[in-house]
XYZ file of C-alpha atoms in Angstrom:
655
model
C -19.930 -10.110 -18.293
C -16.745 -9.395 -16.296
C -14.280 -6.894 -17.678
C -11.638 -9.658 -17.520
C -11.732 -13.407 -16.872
C -8.795 -15.758 -16.265
C -9.325 -19.396 -17.184
C -6.770 -21.844 -15.697
C -3.847 -19.469 -16.239
C -0.422 -20.946 -15.479
C 3.172 -19.978 -16.089
C 6.435 -21.908 -15.988
C 10.110 -21.269 -16.526
C 11.411 -24.525 -17.953
C 10.635 -27.227 -15.403
C 9.872 -24.664 -12.678
C 6.158 -23.992 -12.323
C 5.639 -20.492 -10.936
C 1.851 -20.783 -10.657
C -0.965 -22.831 -12.187
C -4.735 -23.163 -12.552
C -5.643 -19.555 -11.752
C -9.306 -18.935 -12.551
C -10.695 -15.604 -11.342
C -12.534 -12.640 -12.847
C -12.675 -8.875 -12.437
C -16.175 -7.330 -12.534
C -16.878 -3.895 -13.965
C -15.984 -1.394 -11.261
C -14.173 -4.026 -9.182
C -11.337 -2.726 -6.976
C -8.998 -5.624 -6.294
C -5.771 -5.839 -4.307
C -3.404 -8.703 -5.194
C -1.243 -9.820 -2.254
C 1.213 -12.615 -1.604
C 4.852 -13.209 -0.667
C 7.739 -11.986 -2.788
C 8.583 -14.395 -5.604
C 5.120 -15.929 -5.815
C 4.502 -14.477 -9.303
C 2.362 -11.367 -8.762
C 4.299 -9.156 -11.183
C 4.479 -11.970 -13.764
C 0.713 -12.355 -13.585
C 0.262 -8.616 -14.178
C 2.523 -8.728 -17.233
C 0.380 -11.575 -18.582
C -2.778 -9.516 -18.084
C -1.086 -6.543 -19.769
C -0.122 -8.666 -22.776
C 3.618 -8.357 -22.163
C 4.058 -12.046 -21.247
C 2.362 -15.046 -22.798
C 1.059 -17.568 -20.258
C 2.282 -21.151 -20.404
C -1.287 -22.375 -19.950
C -4.844 -21.096 -19.891
C -6.672 -18.217 -21.533
C -7.614 -14.573 -20.894
C -10.972 -13.118 -21.867
C -11.451 -9.332 -22.007
C -14.901 -7.840 -22.427
C -15.323 -6.416 -25.926
C -13.847 -2.940 -26.291
C -12.044 -3.016 -22.929
C -9.268 -0.441 -22.611
C -6.625 -1.165 -19.979
C -3.653 0.729 -18.599
C -0.617 -0.879 -16.958
C 1.831 0.704 -14.519
C 4.925 -1.437 -14.067
C 6.726 -1.399 -10.738
C 9.700 0.643 -11.932
C 9.306 2.745 -15.083
C 12.980 3.618 -15.591
C 12.677 2.537 -19.241
C 9.371 4.293 -19.895
C 9.211 7.053 -22.517
C 12.305 5.783 -24.361
C 13.035 7.940 -27.440
C 10.399 10.434 -26.325
C 11.318 14.077 -26.780
C 8.179 15.361 -25.045
C 8.106 17.448 -21.912
C 5.964 16.172 -19.024
C 3.148 18.533 -20.047
C 3.347 17.561 -23.726
C 3.172 13.872 -22.781
C -0.007 14.497 -20.804
C -1.482 16.328 -23.798
C -1.167 13.139 -25.888
C -4.135 11.795 -23.910
C -6.297 14.585 -25.357
C -5.377 14.350 -29.049
C -9.015 14.477 -30.157
C -9.751 17.438 -27.898
C -6.758 19.308 -29.305
C -7.932 18.567 -32.852
C -11.373 19.983 -32.054
C -9.755 22.975 -30.389
C -7.729 23.687 -33.535
C -10.845 23.398 -35.708
C -12.743 25.772 -33.418
C -9.900 28.280 -33.682
C -10.051 28.076 -37.468
C -13.820 28.615 -37.422
C -13.415 31.547 -35.037
C -10.939 33.097 -37.490
C -13.410 32.546 -40.326
C -16.259 34.186 -38.369
C -13.982 37.088 -37.500
C -13.533 37.576 -41.272
C -17.321 37.777 -41.675
C -18.090 34.188 -42.719
C -21.311 33.452 -40.773
C -22.048 30.283 -42.755
C -19.830 28.312 -40.401
C -21.853 29.267 -37.299
C -23.858 26.033 -37.239
C -20.782 23.864 -37.618
C -19.066 25.888 -34.887
C -21.923 25.188 -32.466
C -21.777 21.446 -33.202
C -18.012 21.267 -32.715
C -18.197 23.379 -29.583
C -20.667 20.891 -28.071
C -18.311 17.975 -28.871
C -15.426 19.971 -27.426
C -17.296 20.588 -24.182
C -18.472 16.966 -23.844
C -14.882 15.714 -24.229
C -13.658 18.044 -21.484
C -12.257 20.735 -23.746
C -12.723 23.445 -21.150
C -11.300 21.330 -18.345
C -8.533 19.087 -19.685
C -5.709 21.447 -18.748
C -7.117 21.731 -15.254
C -7.245 17.894 -15.070
C -3.595 17.684 -16.120
C -2.576 20.328 -13.586
C -4.457 18.621 -10.751
C -3.067 15.186 -11.608
C 0.559 16.244 -11.900
C 0.518 18.394 -8.764
C -1.440 15.686 -6.934
C 1.338 13.180 -7.699
C 4.013 15.530 -6.382
C 5.230 17.447 -9.448
C 5.878 21.152 -9.014
C 4.487 23.418 -11.739
C 7.976 24.585 -12.678
C 8.723 20.922 -13.547
C 5.923 20.588 -16.110
C 8.207 21.652 -18.960
C 11.022 19.235 -18.051
C 11.892 16.813 -20.891
C 10.962 13.228 -20.049
C 14.553 12.158 -20.707
C 15.685 14.338 -17.771
C 13.497 12.533 -15.240
C 14.682 10.044 -12.615
C 13.193 6.564 -12.492
C 10.807 7.591 -9.721
C 9.687 10.686 -11.627
C 9.092 8.621 -14.761
C 6.958 6.210 -12.743
C 4.871 9.110 -11.421
C 4.564 10.632 -14.903
C 3.382 7.298 -16.320
C 0.848 6.962 -13.506
C -0.400 10.500 -14.213
C -0.939 9.693 -17.884
C -2.792 6.476 -17.046
C -5.117 8.307 -14.649
C -5.865 10.920 -17.317
C -6.576 8.186 -19.898
C -9.240 6.677 -17.613
C -9.033 3.093 -18.940
C -11.747 0.530 -18.198
C -9.192 -1.553 -16.254
C -6.271 -0.032 -14.389
C -3.440 -2.485 -13.592
C -0.995 -1.016 -11.061
C 2.176 -2.682 -9.748
C 3.336 -0.954 -6.540
C 1.839 2.478 -7.403
C 2.749 3.983 -4.011
C 6.494 3.702 -4.645
C 8.084 7.164 -4.957
C 5.054 8.965 -3.469
C 5.218 11.139 -0.364
C 2.365 11.259 2.153
C 0.499 14.100 0.414
C 0.686 12.337 -2.963
C -0.429 9.062 -1.356
C -3.496 10.708 0.121
C -4.305 12.357 -3.215
C -3.995 9.026 -5.057
C -6.178 7.292 -2.471
C -8.951 9.853 -2.868
C -8.667 9.659 -6.676
C -8.930 5.867 -6.771
C -11.827 5.881 -4.315
C -13.791 7.834 -6.932
C -12.491 5.752 -9.866
C -15.393 4.470 -11.963
C -13.491 1.750 -13.818
C -12.066 -1.528 -12.563
C -8.612 -1.813 -11.019
C -6.148 -4.514 -10.017
C -3.398 -3.349 -7.658
C -0.281 -5.058 -6.319
C 0.989 -3.191 -3.269
C 2.943 -3.789 -0.068
C 1.216 -0.723 1.425
C -1.430 -2.283 3.659
C -2.918 1.076 4.661
C -3.321 1.994 0.983
C -5.086 -1.312 0.284
C -7.343 -0.703 3.273
C -8.434 2.632 1.814
C -8.787 1.748 -1.867
C -9.819 -1.860 -2.585
C -12.981 -3.833 -1.837
C -11.658 -7.307 -2.739
C -8.389 -9.102 -1.964
C -6.853 -11.787 -4.145
C -4.399 -13.828 -2.069
C -1.833 -15.522 -4.297
C 0.001 -18.612 -3.047
C 1.503 -21.795 -4.455
C -2.043 -23.186 -4.475
C -3.387 -20.420 -6.729
C -5.547 -17.399 -5.920
C -8.152 -17.238 -3.190
C -10.721 -14.431 -3.194
C -11.717 -12.446 -0.091
C -14.419 -9.762 -0.090
C -13.537 -6.545 1.712
C -10.459 -4.399 2.291
C -7.108 -5.561 3.675
C -8.092 -5.580 7.361
C -11.270 -7.525 6.570
C -9.158 -10.001 4.593
C -6.758 -10.555 7.522
C -9.652 -11.295 9.872
C -11.488 -13.525 7.379
C -8.281 -15.366 6.471
C -7.743 -16.352 10.101
C -11.300 -17.651 10.315
C -10.820 -19.697 7.124
C -7.534 -21.165 8.355
C -9.087 -22.244 11.647
C -12.147 -23.681 9.884
C -10.019 -25.727 7.485
C -7.841 -27.094 10.267
C -10.958 -28.038 12.242
C -12.395 -29.682 9.113
C -9.170 -31.644 8.647
C -9.251 -32.892 12.242
C -12.897 -33.948 11.898
C -12.383 -35.694 8.557
C -9.246 -37.500 9.687
C -11.079 -38.773 12.778
C -13.938 -39.966 10.544
C -11.527 -41.761 8.206
C -9.831 -43.454 11.164
C -13.255 -44.617 12.361
C -14.073 -45.934 8.868
C -10.763 -47.796 8.725
C -11.459 -49.350 12.120
C -14.831 -50.630 10.830
C -13.181 -52.070 7.715
C -10.456 -53.817 9.726
C -13.017 -55.381 12.067
C -15.427 -56.547 9.382
C -13.479 -57.365 6.210
C -12.489 -60.817 7.487
C -16.072 -61.784 8.366
C -18.084 -63.481 5.655
C -21.301 -61.860 6.860
C -19.972 -58.300 6.684
C -17.241 -58.584 4.053
C -19.283 -56.952 1.266
C -20.116 -53.929 3.422
C -16.480 -53.601 4.509
C -15.210 -53.776 0.901
C -17.702 -51.082 -0.150
C -16.648 -48.829 2.677
C -12.962 -49.434 1.881
C -13.667 -48.324 -1.702
C -15.276 -45.079 -0.420
C -12.466 -44.664 2.109
C -9.911 -44.956 -0.710
C -11.723 -42.280 -2.714
C -11.864 -39.968 0.336
C -8.158 -40.437 1.011
C -7.270 -39.544 -2.576
C -9.426 -36.406 -2.268
C -7.709 -35.485 1.011
C -4.281 -35.996 -0.548
C -4.963 -34.096 -3.774
C -7.428 -31.372 -2.821
C -7.701 -31.208 0.963
C -10.248 -31.955 3.653
C -12.685 -29.322 2.366
C -13.050 -31.432 -0.795
C -14.926 -34.086 1.193
C -17.751 -31.611 1.703
C -18.195 -31.452 -2.097
C -20.193 -34.380 -3.456
C -19.449 -33.505 -7.102
C -16.434 -35.790 -7.561
C -16.193 -35.280 -11.317
C -15.906 -31.534 -10.760
C -12.958 -32.194 -8.461
C -11.312 -34.313 -11.129
C -11.593 -37.470 -9.023
C -13.301 -40.295 -10.870
C -12.985 -44.024 -10.437
C -9.884 -45.060 -8.515
C -8.196 -48.317 -7.572
C -9.339 -49.348 -4.083
C -6.542 -49.391 -1.536
C -5.663 -52.354 0.603
C -6.272 -52.057 4.333
C -2.536 -51.571 4.917
C -2.306 -48.884 2.191
C -5.281 -47.029 3.671
C -3.782 -47.176 7.172
C -0.455 -45.811 5.912
C -2.219 -43.090 3.926
C -4.160 -41.906 7.004
C -0.993 -41.800 9.103
C 0.733 -39.755 6.376
C -1.947 -37.043 6.337
C -0.476 -33.758 7.570
C -2.567 -31.112 9.333
C -2.572 -28.141 6.922
C -0.525 -25.072 7.718
C -1.688 -22.173 5.575
C 0.965 -19.738 6.685
C 4.053 -19.551 4.499
C 7.594 -19.792 5.954
C 7.877 -16.818 8.267
C 10.172 -15.002 10.613
C 10.446 -16.666 13.992
C 11.745 -13.766 16.050
C 11.157 -12.142 19.403
C 12.337 -8.806 20.707
C 12.829 -8.846 24.463
C 14.603 -6.290 26.581
C 17.198 -7.751 28.936
C 16.902 -4.915 31.458
C 14.065 -2.639 32.506
C 14.719 1.016 31.755
C 13.796 3.976 33.909
C 10.435 5.679 33.421
C 11.892 8.645 31.523
C 13.357 7.483 28.199
C 14.096 10.733 26.430
C 13.951 14.457 27.096
C 14.994 17.293 24.799
C 15.290 21.010 25.460
C 15.569 23.806 22.859
C 16.842 21.259 20.350
C 17.946 22.098 16.801
C 18.935 19.215 14.514
C 21.231 19.417 11.498
C 24.783 19.924 10.356
C 27.074 22.949 10.636
C 25.695 25.567 8.285
C 22.576 23.473 7.556
C 19.899 23.488 10.264
C 17.210 20.923 9.377
C 14.566 21.524 12.057
C 13.751 22.655 15.578
C 11.784 20.541 18.041
C 9.289 21.191 20.731
C 10.553 20.055 24.123
C 10.002 16.281 24.052
C 9.386 13.741 26.788
C 9.098 10.052 25.906
C 8.123 7.567 28.632
C 8.765 3.844 29.033
C 6.376 1.619 27.064
C 5.359 4.291 24.564
C 5.778 4.184 20.802
C 6.446 7.488 19.056
C 6.125 7.585 15.253
C 8.292 10.229 13.585
C 6.741 11.181 10.244
C 7.618 13.752 7.622
C 8.782 14.170 4.018
C 11.960 12.621 2.683
C 15.028 14.733 3.376
C 13.471 16.545 6.325
C 15.961 15.117 8.843
C 14.332 12.045 10.394
C 17.382 9.783 10.076
C 19.626 12.641 11.249
C 17.471 12.914 14.382
C 17.976 9.206 15.147
C 21.726 9.550 14.685
C 21.677 12.526 17.051
C 19.961 10.403 19.702
C 22.626 7.738 19.159
C 25.356 10.322 19.740
C 26.732 9.921 16.208
C 25.899 13.570 15.396
C 25.950 16.489 17.791
C 22.884 18.775 17.953
C 23.363 22.271 16.581
C 21.657 23.677 19.663
C 20.007 22.446 22.847
C 20.166 19.200 24.783
C 19.296 15.541 24.422
C 18.942 13.646 27.705
C 18.542 9.858 27.776
C 17.089 8.221 30.864
C 18.569 5.665 33.236
C 19.388 2.026 32.389
C 18.751 2.510 28.668
C 20.096 0.091 26.083
C 19.498 1.322 22.528
C 18.837 -0.955 19.565
C 19.109 0.673 16.144
C 17.682 -0.544 12.825
C 19.214 1.563 10.036
C 17.202 2.195 6.879
C 20.301 1.846 4.691
C 21.523 -1.165 6.731
C 24.885 0.602 6.897
C 25.748 -1.299 10.085
C 26.186 -4.447 7.997
C 29.683 -5.357 6.823
C 29.309 -5.982 3.088
C 32.513 -8.067 3.003
C 31.175 -10.695 5.418
C 28.961 -13.655 4.654
C 25.603 -13.865 6.425
C 26.913 -16.314 9.028
C 30.079 -14.277 9.595
C 27.985 -11.164 10.149
C 25.712 -12.782 12.739
C 28.632 -14.324 14.675
C 30.351 -10.915 14.652
C 27.561 -9.712 16.947
C 27.341 -12.827 19.122
C 29.779 -15.685 19.550
C 27.973 -18.843 18.383
C 28.978 -22.269 17.140
C 28.303 -22.804 13.401
C 25.370 -25.112 14.051
C 23.830 -22.698 16.545
C 24.327 -19.770 14.136
C 22.706 -21.673 11.239
C 19.760 -22.652 13.417
C 19.307 -19.048 14.542
C 19.531 -17.697 10.989
C 16.933 -20.261 9.892
C 14.405 -18.428 12.069
C 14.971 -15.450 9.744
C 14.565 -17.574 6.581
C 18.286 -17.963 5.834
C 18.505 -21.672 5.107
C 21.003 -24.045 3.534
C 23.636 -22.291 1.439
C 21.953 -18.905 2.063
C 24.069 -18.482 5.198
C 27.258 -18.370 3.085
C 25.960 -15.680 0.739
C 27.996 -12.426 0.907
C 26.119 -9.514 2.477
C 26.981 -7.456 -0.620
C 24.824 -9.788 -2.752
C 21.737 -9.746 -0.523
C 18.489 -8.209 -1.767
C 16.882 -5.350 0.123
C 14.475 -7.723 1.849
C 17.285 -10.118 2.809
C 19.344 -7.263 4.240
C 16.329 -6.202 6.266
C 15.879 -9.707 7.674
C 19.569 -9.924 8.591
C 19.398 -6.536 10.313
C 16.373 -7.754 12.294
C 18.265 -10.929 13.254
C 21.082 -8.788 14.669
C 18.631 -6.453 16.414
C 16.934 -9.351 18.201
C 20.310 -10.404 19.671
C 20.939 -7.078 21.364
C 18.367 -7.252 24.170
C 17.636 -3.527 23.788
C 14.893 -1.870 25.850
C 14.617 1.135 23.484
C 14.320 0.561 19.740
C 15.180 3.208 17.151
C 13.697 1.864 13.926
C 14.347 3.581 10.587
C 11.927 2.222 7.931
C 11.925 -1.370 9.263
C 9.332 -2.643 6.755
C 11.099 -1.384 3.612
C 11.530 -4.204 1.044
C 9.581 -6.678 3.217
C 6.643 -8.514 1.658
C 3.266 -8.350 3.362
C 3.515 -11.685 5.263
C 6.850 -10.583 6.746
C 5.453 -7.131 7.548
C 2.632 -8.823 9.453
C 5.050 -10.905 11.533
C 7.252 -7.899 12.331
C 4.162 -5.965 13.366
C 3.152 -8.749 15.759
C 6.678 -8.817 17.206
C 6.696 -5.048 17.794
C 3.215 -5.135 19.325
C 4.527 -7.623 21.915
C 7.793 -5.762 22.581
C 8.012 -4.856 26.282
C 10.200 -1.774 25.851
C 9.942 1.640 24.167
C 9.989 2.366 20.434
C 10.800 5.368 18.272
C 9.605 4.505 14.792
C 10.520 6.309 11.570
C 8.318 4.883 8.836
C 6.148 5.553 5.800
C 4.203 2.392 6.679
C 0.950 3.972 7.829
C -0.610 0.616 8.709
C 2.267 -0.118 11.099
C 2.081 3.389 12.561
C -1.675 3.031 13.004
C -1.240 -0.209 14.972
C 1.716 0.828 17.157
C 1.960 4.568 17.751
C 0.879 6.231 20.993
C 2.397 9.556 19.903
C 2.861 11.205 16.497
C 5.903 13.423 15.989
C 5.294 15.383 12.794
C 8.178 17.012 10.953
C 7.033 19.770 8.630
C 8.360 23.162 7.621
C 11.515 22.896 9.704
C 9.684 22.179 12.957
C 8.892 18.987 14.881
C 5.538 19.004 16.672
C 4.410 16.351 19.152
C 0.855 15.037 19.068
C -0.187 12.997 22.097
C -2.450 10.353 20.626
C -2.848 7.633 17.998
C -2.450 7.984 14.249
C -6.214 8.071 13.677
C -6.609 10.756 16.343
C -3.837 12.757 14.667
C -5.529 12.470 11.253
C -8.796 13.685 12.768
C -6.973 16.607 14.390
C -5.191 17.769 11.227
C -8.274 17.218 9.036
C -11.150 18.183 11.338
C -14.695 17.676 10.032
C -16.954 20.724 9.777
C -18.060 21.823 13.247
C -21.747 21.323 13.976
C -23.236 22.631 17.205
C -26.020 20.478 18.602
C -28.394 21.453 21.402
C -26.850 24.860 22.166
C -27.630 26.382 25.533
C -30.147 29.174 25.111
C -30.321 32.292 27.264
C -33.540 34.008 28.218
C -33.149 36.225 25.163
C -33.031 33.092 23.047
C -29.410 33.824 22.002
C -27.265 30.727 21.464
C -24.276 30.401 23.787
C -21.454 28.040 22.736
C -19.270 26.020 25.029
C -15.633 27.052 25.346
C -14.511 23.974 23.406
C -17.004 24.557 20.588
C -16.077 28.236 20.330
C -12.392 27.339 20.198
C -13.080 24.936 17.334
C -15.039 27.601 15.460
C -12.272 30.150 15.947
C -9.664 27.669 14.712
C -11.771 26.830 11.665
C -12.310 30.525 10.899
C -8.568 31.176 11.101
C -7.864 28.312 8.708
C -10.463 29.622 6.266
C -8.944 33.121 6.431
C -5.522 31.720 5.564
C -6.955 29.836 2.575
C -8.838 32.971 1.467
C -5.634 35.038 1.532
C -3.863 32.371 -0.542
C -6.649 32.303 -3.142
C -6.732 36.097 -3.363
C -2.987 36.088 -4.044
C -3.453 33.372 -6.687
C -6.168 35.404 -8.407
C -3.946 38.501 -8.503
C -1.124 36.483 -10.037
C -3.377 34.829 -12.648
C -4.929 38.200 -13.531
C -1.459 39.640 -14.175
C -0.511 36.641 -16.315
C -3.696 37.023 -18.373
C -2.658 40.540 -19.352
C 0.376 39.241 -21.241
C -0.668 35.662 -22.090
C -0.115 34.181 -25.567
C -1.338 32.147 -27.459
C -5.074 31.436 -27.335
C -4.661 28.096 -25.541
C -2.717 29.766 -22.718
C -5.364 32.492 -22.398
C -8.047 29.781 -22.267
C -6.145 27.815 -19.612
C -5.601 30.846 -17.415
C -9.200 31.950 -17.825
C -10.483 28.547 -16.779
C -8.072 28.513 -13.826
C -9.213 32.000 -12.778
C -12.871 30.891 -12.794
C -11.990 27.835 -10.744
C -10.097 29.863 -8.147
C -12.874 32.465 -8.046
C -15.492 29.790 -7.375
C -13.333 28.364 -4.580
C -12.921 31.832 -3.089
C -16.667 32.515 -3.132
C -17.347 29.175 -1.447
C -14.764 29.860 1.280
C -16.128 33.380 1.814
C -19.615 31.980 2.345
C -18.309 29.451 4.894
C -16.258 32.130 6.640
C -19.268 34.475 6.837
C -21.417 31.674 8.275
C -18.836 31.028 11.001
C -18.532 34.718 11.858
C -22.289 34.959 12.267
C-alpha cells in the first residue's frame, strides 16, 4: 500500500478552479519532485497533504500509522510563543531518549549508594537507550545544525531572535531529526549556501522514508529525486527519473501526442469523407450512419480528453458513454475546430543578440583587489576572459560578487590594480536587485524609457515577456520578484550587448521560465559573466569557474562538472604501474603529483582533528553536568576514530 494516495483531489476559490481530478500516489521510499509554473497550485496542494487546507473535492488516504513532516516555503511564523533555544528545540525530538537518560542517571545514583537490586533494570533501560540513539542523538543534532549552516555559537540563540531564513533552516533541521515516514518540503533550498545545499543533498540521498519536494532548484532535483510530478491545468503527469530525465521524456511525449493528433485528425477527415459520399446512397446509407455515429463519439473524445483517448477502447472508463450522433455539417465543423495541442505553457519569447562583434580579449585584470575604502573584500588572480566564453562567478553571499560586477561597470573603483576591457565592447547588465528599474514608472513607461516605441509596438513587445492586457499599466513598485525579473530581461534584450553581466538572473523565475532563459543564453553569440546560485544553469553554460572563497578569487579553466571533480577528487588508484628490473613500482609524474596533493590534504585534516581533540580534552576537564560530559566524550571518540582512519590513509600514501 502506498504511504499516501490522492483520489480526484481538487481545489477552488469561489468560482475559480485552481486544480481538479488529481489522482496520484506516493510509494514507501518514493522521492518525488513536484514542478510546474508559479500560480498553478503546488503550495496549495502541499498544504492539503499536510492537513492545513481542506480540499474542495476528493479524498486523501494515508497508510496506517504514517508520520509526516511539512516544511512550508517561508517559516517566519514558525516557533511562535516558543521560548526554546535552537538546541533545546532540537532536543524536543528526543523526549523519550531524555526520559530514559534521566532514569539511567537515577539508577546510577542508586547503584552508587550500594543498591545492586536495580542492576537488571539498569541493563534493560540501557539497551532501550542505546537502540533509540541515546549515545548519538547529540552528535546527530550537531551534524544537522552545522550541516544546514548554523555555527556552534548560535546553538543557544533563542528561536525568537532568529530571522525568517534561520527559522526555516531550524524547522528543516528538526524535521530531518524527526525522520518522518513522509517528508513534505516546499522550496527547502531557500536560505541555504552551497555547502549547506550539498549537505542536504547527501542527506536526502540516504533518506529511507518517502519525500515530496517542491523546488525551483533544478540541480537539486537532479541529485535527489527519482520521480517528477508535473503539475498543469490538466492535473498531474508522472515521469520516472530525475529532472533531466523528465525534460527529455517530456519532449518525447509532446512530440508523440502531436503526431497522434495529426494521425487521428487525418483519420477522422477520411471517415467524414466516406460518410459524405455514402450517406445519400440507399445501398450504403446504413454503413454511413453507423460510421457517423462512431465518428461523433471519436470527436467528443478528441474534444474532451485528447487524441490519445482514441487509443483507449474503454469508453466507460473515459466517462464517454452514449452520445447524440452529430449531423454531417456538425461533424465537419467539429473537425475544423480541432486545435493541434501545444503542451508548453505561455513562455518568454525573447532573443539576446549582440549588435556588434567585440574584440577577442573581453577582460583582463592585473593585481586586482575589490572592495570599499577600509573594507577589502577579495583579491583576484590575473584574469583573462575571451570572446564567446561564459565565466560563472560563485561564492558565498556577502563575499563581493555583485561588487565585482559593479567594478567592471566602472560604478566602483578597485582598491588596487587594474581592470582592462577589450575593444568594441557593449556591456549589458542584469542587476540582482533590479535597481535599474524606476519604481515610479508603469511597465510600459519603463520599457519606452529604454527605447522609443509607439504604444502598440511597446505592448506587443511586452507581450513576449508575458505582460499582457492591463499588466502593462501596473506600477513597477507593485511587481512581484518574478515580474521584475521578466521586465529586466525585456530591457536587457533591447540593448544589443555583446557582453552580458548577469547577477542572479533566474531568481524568482519558475522552472518553465528558467528553461527558456537557459535556452536563450545557450544561443547568445557574445560573452557572459554569470553570478548565480543556479547550479543547473552554471552546469549548462559555464566554460570557466571563478570561485570566491576566503578573500581570494581563483580561476578554474573548465566546466562546472570538471571543477567539482577537481575540488572533490576521488581516491587515487594506480593501475598497471611501470615496474623496474628490481620490481619496484614507478609512478608517472601526474600520478605522483596527485598522491602528493592528496597526502597534503590529509595532513591538513589530521592537524585540524588533533587540534579539535586537544580542545575537547580540555573541555572535558571542567565539563558539567553529566549530559555535557557524555556529549563531549562521544564527540571525542568520534574525532579519534576519524583521526585514526585518516592516519591509516596517510600512512598508505606515504608507503
